[in-house]
Short mmCIF file of C-alpha atoms and ligand atoms in Angstrom, two decimals:
data_model
loop_
_atom_site.label_atom_id
_atom_site.label_comp_id
_atom_site.label_asym_id
_atom_site.label_seq_id
_atom_site.Cartn_x
_atom_site.Cartn_y
_atom_site.Cartn_z
CA MET A 10 59.00 106.10 86.59
CA ARG A 11 62.36 104.83 85.19
CA ASN A 12 64.79 107.30 86.35
CA VAL A 13 64.55 108.66 89.99
CA LEU A 14 66.56 111.36 91.35
CA ILE A 15 66.30 110.79 95.25
CA THR A 16 67.54 113.34 97.09
CA GLY A 17 68.65 113.33 100.75
CA GLY A 18 68.52 109.15 100.42
CA ALA A 19 71.38 108.59 102.78
CA GLY A 20 69.17 110.46 105.39
CA PHE A 21 66.33 109.02 107.72
CA ILE A 22 63.32 109.14 105.80
CA GLY A 23 65.41 108.76 102.12
CA ALA A 24 66.98 105.69 102.95
CA ASN A 25 64.06 103.94 103.75
CA PHE A 26 62.66 105.01 100.73
CA VAL A 27 65.65 104.49 98.77
CA ARG A 28 64.88 100.36 100.09
CA TYR A 29 61.36 100.56 99.48
CA LEU A 30 61.68 101.46 96.28
CA LEU A 31 64.29 99.50 95.28
CA GLN A 32 62.21 96.30 96.44
CA ALA A 33 58.96 97.92 94.84
CA GLU A 34 60.32 98.22 91.61
CA PRO A 35 62.70 96.21 90.42
CA GLY A 36 62.58 98.18 86.99
CA VAL A 37 63.77 101.35 88.32
CA GLN A 38 67.20 103.01 88.32
CA VAL A 39 67.72 105.20 91.46
CA ILE A 40 70.17 107.83 91.57
CA ASN A 41 70.76 108.99 95.17
CA LEU A 42 71.93 112.27 95.67
CA ASP A 43 73.18 113.54 98.81
CA MET A 44 75.66 115.46 100.25
CA LEU A 45 76.65 113.17 103.62
CA THR A 46 75.88 115.94 106.44
CA TYR A 47 75.99 115.32 109.62
CA ALA A 48 72.80 113.53 109.09
CA GLY A 49 73.51 111.39 106.20
CA SER A 50 75.43 108.01 106.24
CA ARG A 51 76.67 105.13 103.83
CA GLU A 52 75.90 102.98 106.59
CA ASN A 53 71.82 103.61 106.23
CA LEU A 54 72.46 102.17 102.32
CA MET A 55 74.07 99.26 103.72
CA ASP A 56 72.64 95.67 102.02
CA LEU A 57 70.07 97.66 99.86
CA PRO A 58 67.77 95.21 97.67
CA ASN A 59 68.46 95.19 93.64
CA PRO A 60 72.07 97.02 94.63
CA GLY A 61 72.89 97.06 90.94
CA ASN A 62 69.66 99.90 90.44
CA HIS A 63 71.40 102.22 92.72
CA GLN A 64 73.64 104.63 92.29
CA PHE A 65 75.23 106.73 94.88
CA VAL A 66 76.01 110.31 94.21
CA GLN A 67 77.95 112.61 97.20
CA GLY A 68 77.24 116.08 96.43
CA ASN A 69 75.15 119.26 97.08
CA ILE A 70 71.84 119.92 95.77
CA CYS A 71 72.68 123.37 95.57
CA ASP A 72 75.58 122.86 93.09
CA ARG A 73 73.69 123.76 90.20
CA SER A 74 76.38 122.49 87.52
CA LEU A 75 75.96 118.77 89.29
CA VAL A 76 72.18 119.00 89.40
CA GLU A 77 71.68 119.81 86.03
CA ARG A 78 74.55 117.19 84.98
CA LEU A 79 72.40 114.32 86.64
CA PHE A 80 69.23 115.49 84.94
CA GLU A 81 71.18 115.23 81.53
CA VAL A 82 73.40 111.96 81.68
CA PHE A 83 70.60 109.48 83.94
CA GLN A 84 67.74 111.45 81.70
CA ILE A 85 65.70 111.46 84.77
CA ASP A 86 62.07 111.50 84.54
CA THR A 87 61.19 111.53 88.61
CA VAL A 88 62.15 113.96 91.44
CA VAL A 89 61.80 112.24 94.84
CA HIS A 90 63.04 115.51 97.02
CA PHE A 91 63.79 114.77 100.78
CA ALA A 92 67.28 116.58 100.68
CA ALA A 93 67.03 119.42 103.98
CA GLU A 94 68.19 120.03 107.02
CA SER A 95 65.10 118.65 109.23
CA HIS A 96 65.76 119.53 113.23
CA VAL A 97 63.85 121.78 114.76
CA ASP A 98 66.23 122.34 117.67
CA ARG A 99 69.76 123.04 115.19
CA SER A 100 67.94 125.37 113.31
CA ILE A 101 67.16 127.27 116.19
CA ILE A 102 70.64 127.27 117.26
CA ASP A 103 71.83 127.99 113.31
CA PRO A 104 69.40 129.04 110.72
CA GLU A 105 71.85 129.71 107.82
CA PRO A 106 72.24 125.91 106.65
CA PHE A 107 68.44 125.57 106.55
CA ILE A 108 67.88 128.80 104.30
CA GLU A 109 70.56 127.28 102.38
CA THR A 110 69.73 123.80 102.03
CA ASN A 111 65.85 124.18 102.00
CA VAL A 112 65.01 127.15 99.89
CA ARG A 113 68.17 127.42 97.13
CA GLY A 114 68.60 123.88 97.16
CA THR A 115 64.70 123.04 96.38
CA PHE A 116 65.09 126.01 93.80
CA VAL A 117 68.34 124.96 91.90
CA LEU A 118 66.32 121.34 91.77
CA LEU A 119 63.36 123.09 90.35
CA GLU A 120 65.13 125.18 87.94
CA ALA A 121 67.30 122.05 86.63
CA ALA A 122 63.69 119.87 86.67
CA ARG A 123 62.62 123.26 84.16
CA LYS A 124 65.50 123.27 81.95
CA ALA A 125 65.13 119.26 81.17
CA TRP A 126 61.17 118.82 80.73
CA LEU A 127 59.65 122.02 80.14
CA SER A 128 59.93 124.36 76.72
CA ARG A 129 58.17 127.73 76.93
CA ALA A 130 54.90 126.46 75.86
CA GLY A 131 55.08 124.02 78.58
CA LEU A 132 56.11 120.04 78.93
CA ALA A 133 58.57 119.68 75.90
CA ASN A 134 59.19 116.45 73.44
CA SER A 135 55.56 116.25 73.75
CA GLN A 136 55.55 114.64 76.80
CA SER A 137 52.53 113.72 78.92
CA GLU A 138 51.60 115.17 82.10
CA GLN A 139 52.08 111.65 83.69
CA ALA A 140 55.81 111.16 81.93
CA VAL A 141 58.09 113.43 84.39
CA ARG A 142 56.80 114.34 88.13
CA PHE A 143 58.77 116.52 90.76
CA HIS A 144 57.95 115.28 94.46
CA HIS A 145 58.73 117.49 97.73
CA VAL A 146 58.66 115.71 100.84
CA SER A 147 57.49 118.39 103.14
CA THR A 148 56.05 118.51 106.91
CA ASP A 149 53.11 119.30 109.05
CA GLU A 150 55.08 121.83 110.52
CA VAL A 151 54.60 124.90 108.00
CA PHE A 152 50.59 124.82 109.10
CA GLY A 153 52.04 126.25 112.59
CA MET A 154 50.30 124.95 115.56
CA LEU A 155 47.03 123.78 116.94
CA GLU A 156 45.10 124.03 119.99
CA PRO A 157 43.77 121.74 121.92
CA GLY A 158 40.42 121.11 120.08
CA ASP A 159 41.10 122.36 116.65
CA PRO A 160 40.68 119.83 113.75
CA PRO A 161 43.80 118.60 112.54
CA PHE A 162 45.14 120.35 109.47
CA SER A 163 44.57 119.63 106.05
CA GLU A 164 45.38 120.49 102.32
CA ILE A 165 43.53 123.68 102.90
CA SER A 166 45.10 125.25 106.17
CA PRO A 167 46.50 128.22 105.87
CA TYR A 168 50.87 128.32 106.10
CA ALA A 169 51.58 129.55 109.54
CA PRO A 170 55.64 128.47 110.43
CA ASN A 171 56.78 129.24 113.70
CA SER A 172 60.48 127.99 113.33
CA PRO A 173 63.04 128.57 111.34
CA TYR A 174 63.05 125.21 110.10
CA ALA A 175 59.34 125.12 109.33
CA ALA A 176 59.60 128.51 107.54
CA THR A 177 62.15 127.31 105.30
CA LYS A 178 60.00 124.32 104.42
CA ALA A 179 56.86 126.46 103.89
CA ALA A 180 59.15 128.65 101.50
CA SER A 181 59.91 125.47 99.78
CA ASP A 182 56.47 124.19 99.08
CA HIS A 183 55.69 127.92 98.17
CA LEU A 184 58.35 127.58 95.53
CA VAL A 185 57.43 124.05 94.54
CA ARG A 186 53.87 125.42 93.72
CA VAL A 187 54.75 128.29 91.78
CA TYR A 188 57.13 126.09 89.12
CA GLY A 189 53.43 123.97 88.71
CA HIS A 190 51.48 127.29 88.52
CA THR A 191 53.50 129.56 86.34
CA TYR A 192 56.05 127.17 84.54
CA GLY A 193 53.65 124.04 84.02
CA LEU A 194 55.63 121.72 86.25
CA PRO A 195 53.99 118.52 87.09
CA TYR A 196 54.40 118.51 90.58
CA THR A 197 53.15 116.57 93.49
CA ILE A 198 53.84 117.45 97.59
CA THR A 199 53.50 115.44 100.82
CA ASN A 200 53.48 117.43 103.80
CA CYS A 201 53.40 114.54 106.61
CA SER A 202 53.60 114.44 110.91
CA ASN A 203 56.66 113.66 112.64
CA ASN A 204 58.06 110.12 111.16
CA TYR A 205 59.80 107.35 113.51
CA GLY A 206 61.50 104.03 112.52
CA PRO A 207 64.89 102.20 111.21
CA TYR A 208 67.60 104.98 110.68
CA GLN A 209 66.41 107.67 112.33
CA PHE A 210 69.51 109.92 113.95
CA PRO A 211 69.39 109.63 117.25
CA GLU A 212 68.79 113.35 118.12
CA LYS A 213 65.40 113.03 116.97
CA LEU A 214 62.94 112.31 120.01
CA ILE A 215 62.11 108.31 120.08
CA PRO A 216 65.82 107.27 118.93
CA LEU A 217 67.32 109.67 121.32
CA MET A 218 65.15 108.07 124.09
CA ILE A 219 65.72 104.94 123.22
CA SER A 220 69.65 105.34 122.87
CA THR A 221 69.88 106.85 126.11
CA ALA A 222 67.47 104.81 127.56
CA LEU A 223 69.61 101.91 127.64
CA GLU A 224 72.73 104.01 128.49
CA GLY A 225 70.34 104.52 131.68
CA ARG A 226 71.11 108.42 131.23
CA PRO A 227 68.21 111.20 131.82
CA LEU A 228 65.57 111.25 129.39
CA PRO A 229 65.30 114.61 128.45
CA MET A 230 61.37 115.95 128.27
CA TYR A 231 60.94 119.45 127.18
CA GLY A 232 58.79 121.74 129.24
CA ASP A 233 55.44 119.50 130.62
CA GLY A 234 56.00 116.94 128.16
CA GLN A 235 52.37 117.93 126.44
CA GLN A 236 53.42 118.70 123.36
CA VAL A 237 51.49 116.28 120.68
CA ARG A 238 52.55 115.13 117.45
CA ASP A 239 51.04 113.14 115.17
CA TRP A 240 53.04 109.75 115.11
CA LEU A 241 54.11 108.25 111.30
CA PHE A 242 55.89 105.04 110.90
CA VAL A 243 58.64 105.35 108.50
CA GLU A 244 57.19 102.48 106.24
CA ASP A 245 54.20 103.70 106.04
CA HIS A 246 55.20 107.10 104.91
CA CYS A 247 57.21 105.49 102.51
CA GLN A 248 54.27 103.91 100.92
CA ALA A 249 51.86 107.50 100.95
CA ILE A 250 55.02 108.83 98.81
CA TRP A 251 54.91 106.03 96.21
CA THR A 252 50.84 105.60 96.04
CA VAL A 253 51.45 109.50 95.51
CA LEU A 254 54.05 108.80 92.96
CA HIS A 255 51.76 106.50 91.00
CA LYS A 256 48.23 107.58 91.75
CA GLY A 257 48.52 111.51 92.65
CA ASP A 258 47.28 114.04 89.74
CA PRO A 259 50.35 116.48 89.52
CA GLY A 260 49.39 120.18 90.97
CA ASN A 261 47.88 118.44 94.13
CA THR A 262 48.90 118.60 98.03
CA TYR A 263 48.08 115.42 100.34
CA THR A 264 48.42 115.68 103.63
CA VAL A 265 49.86 112.32 105.32
CA GLY A 266 49.47 111.61 109.34
CA GLY A 267 50.13 108.60 111.59
CA GLY A 268 46.42 109.10 113.23
CA ASN A 269 48.46 108.31 116.36
CA GLN A 270 48.49 111.85 118.46
CA LEU A 271 49.70 111.79 121.70
CA PRO A 272 51.25 113.75 124.23
CA ASN A 273 55.51 113.49 124.12
CA LEU A 274 55.18 112.11 128.02
CA GLU A 275 52.83 109.65 127.00
CA VAL A 276 54.83 108.44 123.73
CA VAL A 277 58.02 107.88 126.29
CA ARG A 278 56.22 105.95 128.78
CA THR A 279 55.10 103.67 125.51
CA LEU A 280 58.27 103.82 124.58
CA CYS A 281 60.27 103.17 128.79
CA GLU A 282 57.68 100.03 129.06
CA ILE A 283 58.67 98.78 125.71
CA LEU A 284 61.81 98.61 126.78
CA ASP A 285 61.26 97.02 130.25
CA GLU A 286 60.05 94.52 128.10
CA CYS A 287 62.82 93.80 125.90
CA ARG A 288 65.47 94.33 128.20
CA PRO A 289 64.23 92.63 131.79
CA GLU A 290 67.74 92.17 132.64
CA SER A 291 68.51 96.32 132.33
CA PRO A 292 70.03 97.64 135.67
CA TYR A 293 67.62 100.69 134.82
CA LEU A 294 64.24 99.18 135.58
CA PRO A 295 61.87 100.94 134.88
CA HIS A 296 63.16 103.07 132.37
CA GLU A 297 60.36 105.43 133.38
CA GLN A 298 62.46 106.49 136.14
CA LEU A 299 65.14 108.44 133.80
CA ILE A 300 62.05 110.72 132.52
CA THR A 301 63.74 114.44 133.56
CA PHE A 302 61.96 117.65 132.74
CA VAL A 303 64.23 120.07 131.05
CA ALA A 304 64.06 123.70 130.00
CA ASP A 305 61.80 123.92 127.04
CA ARG A 306 62.65 124.92 123.62
CA PRO A 307 61.88 128.16 122.49
CA GLY A 308 58.56 128.94 120.20
CA HIS A 309 57.65 124.83 121.30
CA ASP A 310 54.45 124.00 118.62
CA ARG A 311 52.16 122.51 121.38
CA ARG A 312 50.07 120.20 119.01
CA TYR A 313 50.44 119.18 115.55
CA ALA A 314 48.25 116.81 113.78
CA MET A 315 46.92 115.91 109.97
CA ASP A 316 44.07 114.62 108.44
CA SER A 317 44.81 112.04 105.94
CA THR A 318 40.91 111.62 104.66
CA TYR A 319 41.86 113.14 101.09
CA ILE A 320 44.59 110.96 100.68
CA ASP A 321 42.41 107.72 101.57
CA ARG A 322 39.34 108.36 99.95
CA GLU A 323 41.37 109.66 96.55
CA LEU A 324 44.32 107.17 96.56
CA GLY A 325 43.18 104.59 99.19
CA TRP A 326 46.25 104.96 101.26
CA LYS A 327 45.90 104.81 105.43
CA PRO A 328 48.85 104.23 107.97
CA GLU A 329 49.09 100.55 108.73
CA HIS A 330 50.63 100.55 111.90
CA THR A 331 49.61 101.78 115.03
CA LEU A 332 51.92 103.34 117.65
CA ALA A 333 52.33 100.56 119.29
CA SER A 334 53.04 97.98 116.57
CA GLY A 335 55.47 100.46 115.48
CA LEU A 336 57.13 101.55 118.51
CA LEU A 337 57.65 98.10 119.09
CA LYS A 338 59.36 97.43 115.52
CA THR A 339 61.21 100.59 116.03
CA VAL A 340 63.00 99.47 119.42
CA GLU A 341 63.28 96.09 118.24
CA TRP A 342 65.25 97.41 115.33
CA TYR A 343 67.60 99.73 117.37
CA LEU A 344 68.01 96.45 119.93
CA GLU A 345 69.55 94.64 116.71
CA HIS A 346 71.99 97.66 115.37
CA PRO A 347 74.02 98.54 118.60
CA GLU A 348 76.61 98.87 115.72
CA TRP A 349 74.80 101.48 113.32
CA VAL A 350 74.00 103.58 116.73
CA ASP A 351 78.08 103.64 117.65
CA THR A 352 78.78 104.16 113.91
CA ILE A 353 76.48 107.25 113.22
CA ARG A 354 77.73 108.65 116.61
CA ARG A 355 81.36 107.89 116.03
CA GLY A 356 81.09 109.78 112.19
CA VAL A 357 79.93 113.04 113.62
CA ASP A 358 80.44 115.45 116.70
CA TYR A 359 77.17 113.86 118.50
CA GLN A 360 78.75 114.78 121.89
CA GLY A 361 79.25 118.40 121.07
CA TRP A 362 75.59 118.35 119.77
CA LEU A 363 74.50 116.95 123.17
CA ALA A 364 76.57 119.68 125.12
CA MET A 365 75.38 122.41 123.01
CA ASN A 366 71.29 121.74 123.34
CA TYR A 367 71.34 119.85 126.02
CA GLY A 368 73.83 121.65 128.78
CA GLU A 369 72.13 124.88 129.42
CA ARG A 370 68.86 122.61 130.01
CA GLY A 371 70.41 120.43 132.72
CA GLY A 372 72.43 118.13 130.37
CA ILE A 373 71.64 114.52 129.58
P1 LIG B 6 67.34 113.59 107.70
O1 LIG B 6 67.79 115.12 108.51
O2 LIG B 6 67.50 112.30 108.60
O3 LIG B 6 68.26 113.45 105.96
C1 LIG B 6 68.43 114.79 105.49
C2 LIG B 6 68.79 114.25 104.41
O4 LIG B 6 69.65 114.81 103.48
C3 LIG B 6 70.66 113.63 104.75
O5 LIG B 6 70.94 112.54 104.33
C4 LIG B 6 71.42 115.00 104.52
O6 LIG B 6 73.22 114.36 104.40
C5 LIG B 6 70.76 115.39 103.12
N1 LIG B 6 71.30 116.76 102.62
C6 LIG B 6 71.29 118.16 103.49
N2 LIG B 6 71.67 119.04 103.11
C7 LIG B 6 71.77 118.66 101.80
C8 LIG B 6 72.09 119.20 100.61
N3 LIG B 6 72.67 120.51 100.51
N4 LIG B 6 72.70 118.58 99.39
C9 LIG B 6 72.36 116.65 99.17
N5 LIG B 6 72.14 116.24 100.54
C10 LIG B 6 71.53 117.01 101.58
O7 LIG B 6 65.93 114.05 107.43
P2 LIG B 6 64.44 113.18 107.09
O8 LIG B 6 63.97 113.22 108.46
O9 LIG B 6 65.13 111.52 106.61
O10 LIG B 6 63.75 114.15 106.62
C11 LIG B 6 63.83 113.97 104.93
C12 LIG B 6 62.60 115.03 103.85
O11 LIG B 6 61.37 114.63 104.94
C13 LIG B 6 63.33 116.45 104.94
O12 LIG B 6 62.56 117.11 103.82
C14 LIG B 6 62.09 116.78 106.14
O13 LIG B 6 61.43 117.68 105.91
C15 LIG B 6 60.70 115.96 105.49
N6 LIG B 6 59.88 115.72 107.03
C16 LIG B 6 60.56 114.56 107.89
C17 LIG B 6 59.81 114.31 109.09
C18 LIG B 6 60.47 113.76 109.95
O14 LIG B 6 59.71 113.38 110.92
N7 LIG B 6 61.99 113.39 109.78
C19 LIG B 6 58.62 114.63 109.03
C20 LIG B 6 58.00 115.25 108.01
C21 LIG B 6 58.63 116.08 107.07
P1 LIG B 7 62.05 116.03 117.49
O1 LIG B 7 61.82 114.54 117.16
O2 LIG B 7 63.07 117.42 117.35
O3 LIG B 7 60.60 116.27 116.73
P2 LIG B 7 59.88 117.79 115.81
O4 LIG B 7 60.52 119.00 116.61
O5 LIG B 7 60.40 117.84 114.42
O6 LIG B 7 58.51 117.64 116.30
O7 LIG B 7 60.63 116.86 118.94
C1 LIG B 7 59.75 115.66 118.66
C2 LIG B 7 58.83 116.71 120.07
O8 LIG B 7 59.51 115.84 121.23
C3 LIG B 7 58.49 117.82 119.89
O9 LIG B 7 57.32 118.43 120.71
C4 LIG B 7 59.94 117.94 120.89
C5 LIG B 7 60.07 116.86 122.06
N1 LIG B 7 61.75 116.88 122.29
C6 LIG B 7 61.95 116.35 123.97
O10 LIG B 7 60.65 116.71 124.99
N2 LIG B 7 63.00 116.17 124.00
C7 LIG B 7 64.32 115.91 123.37
O11 LIG B 7 65.24 115.42 123.75
C8 LIG B 7 64.00 116.04 121.75
C9 LIG B 7 64.99 115.60 121.07
C10 LIG B 7 62.40 116.47 121.64
#
């Protein structure tokens, strides 16, 4: 791993990973390709460690000539592919950008990697399988939904996506696997559960609830709030990806979970308790009183959970954070960075999004 192309590195998980990698690998050059959609921001890349090893390129992963040029100019040997449209609610309102970025964008990257790394006979220039790697970051949502007593998803779970977002991520997983099987591209895939932590755009559950509670506005709980997610602190996720890059076997998929499976209502109540402690002077105590049940998401998956046994046994990775420790760090980070939240919200049509997604649900 010398010249690493990170796609979507100005988004939530990508920016955390850029930070992680620059710190963990001072010898690595990071080329960060991001289109800066509403979800990406240069604000997420302030004060990077070893900034001289980071080069930002604003561009679209669907731009084939740009992507090919980056492979050539920077002699890319590793891709870590985060760039995606990532919000389920947006995919329900307008699926098209999901098809374009998540499916076509992944295809363009795979083609560029094939051209740069492979000849018709397989790996070009007598490269070993370990010399190049295409790592694809995917989601538990490709496996669909679990019933209450079902065992968690694992590497052998069948694909059964339920939202436009999940379907496009499933398609991208299949494409990556096909480039390995048909062309011999050395790849790895991680399918992980819901992430949370610093730099998450405040439309996703946890940062939305923190920023909305601090303003004393209603906390919109979809349906009965009993949907279960398996919460993974973003630093643990970064460590899992780094571990797979170093120790994972090409051609393998790893499922990555946080080991924290709780209903949304319980997560938000815990968050409110942490806010009560961190902000005892708040006029909105207890913040839990702000929880408001609103109309459910269409096709809302009831439960996700991930089995991390394989990555633990084979590669020695397990999450270090409990939900309590991860949520505390997250709340502290948002309280310490009010200017980040303001800048991010001002940079996009955030109020427009709230009106569109929550207006018909009764507003927030
Ligand atoms: P995000 O929405 O915060 O960031 C996505 C980034 O990709 C943004 O910076 C955006 O500008 C960039 N981008 C979007 N379209 C692009 C394009 N066409 N070309 C270049 N850049 C583009 O997403 P995230 O939460 O950081 O998720 C990162 C990856 O992890 C995604 O692939 C997502 O499917 C996966 N994932 C996320 C979660 C989660 O809980 N957030 C869980 C499982 C998997
Ligand atoms: P989200 O953060 O959008 O992630 P995902 O849909 O990928 O799991 O949502 C997490 C859970 O929180 C999901 O069950 C939907 C629920 N939710 C709410 O109840 N209210 C909200 O305002 C949002 C954004 C999500």
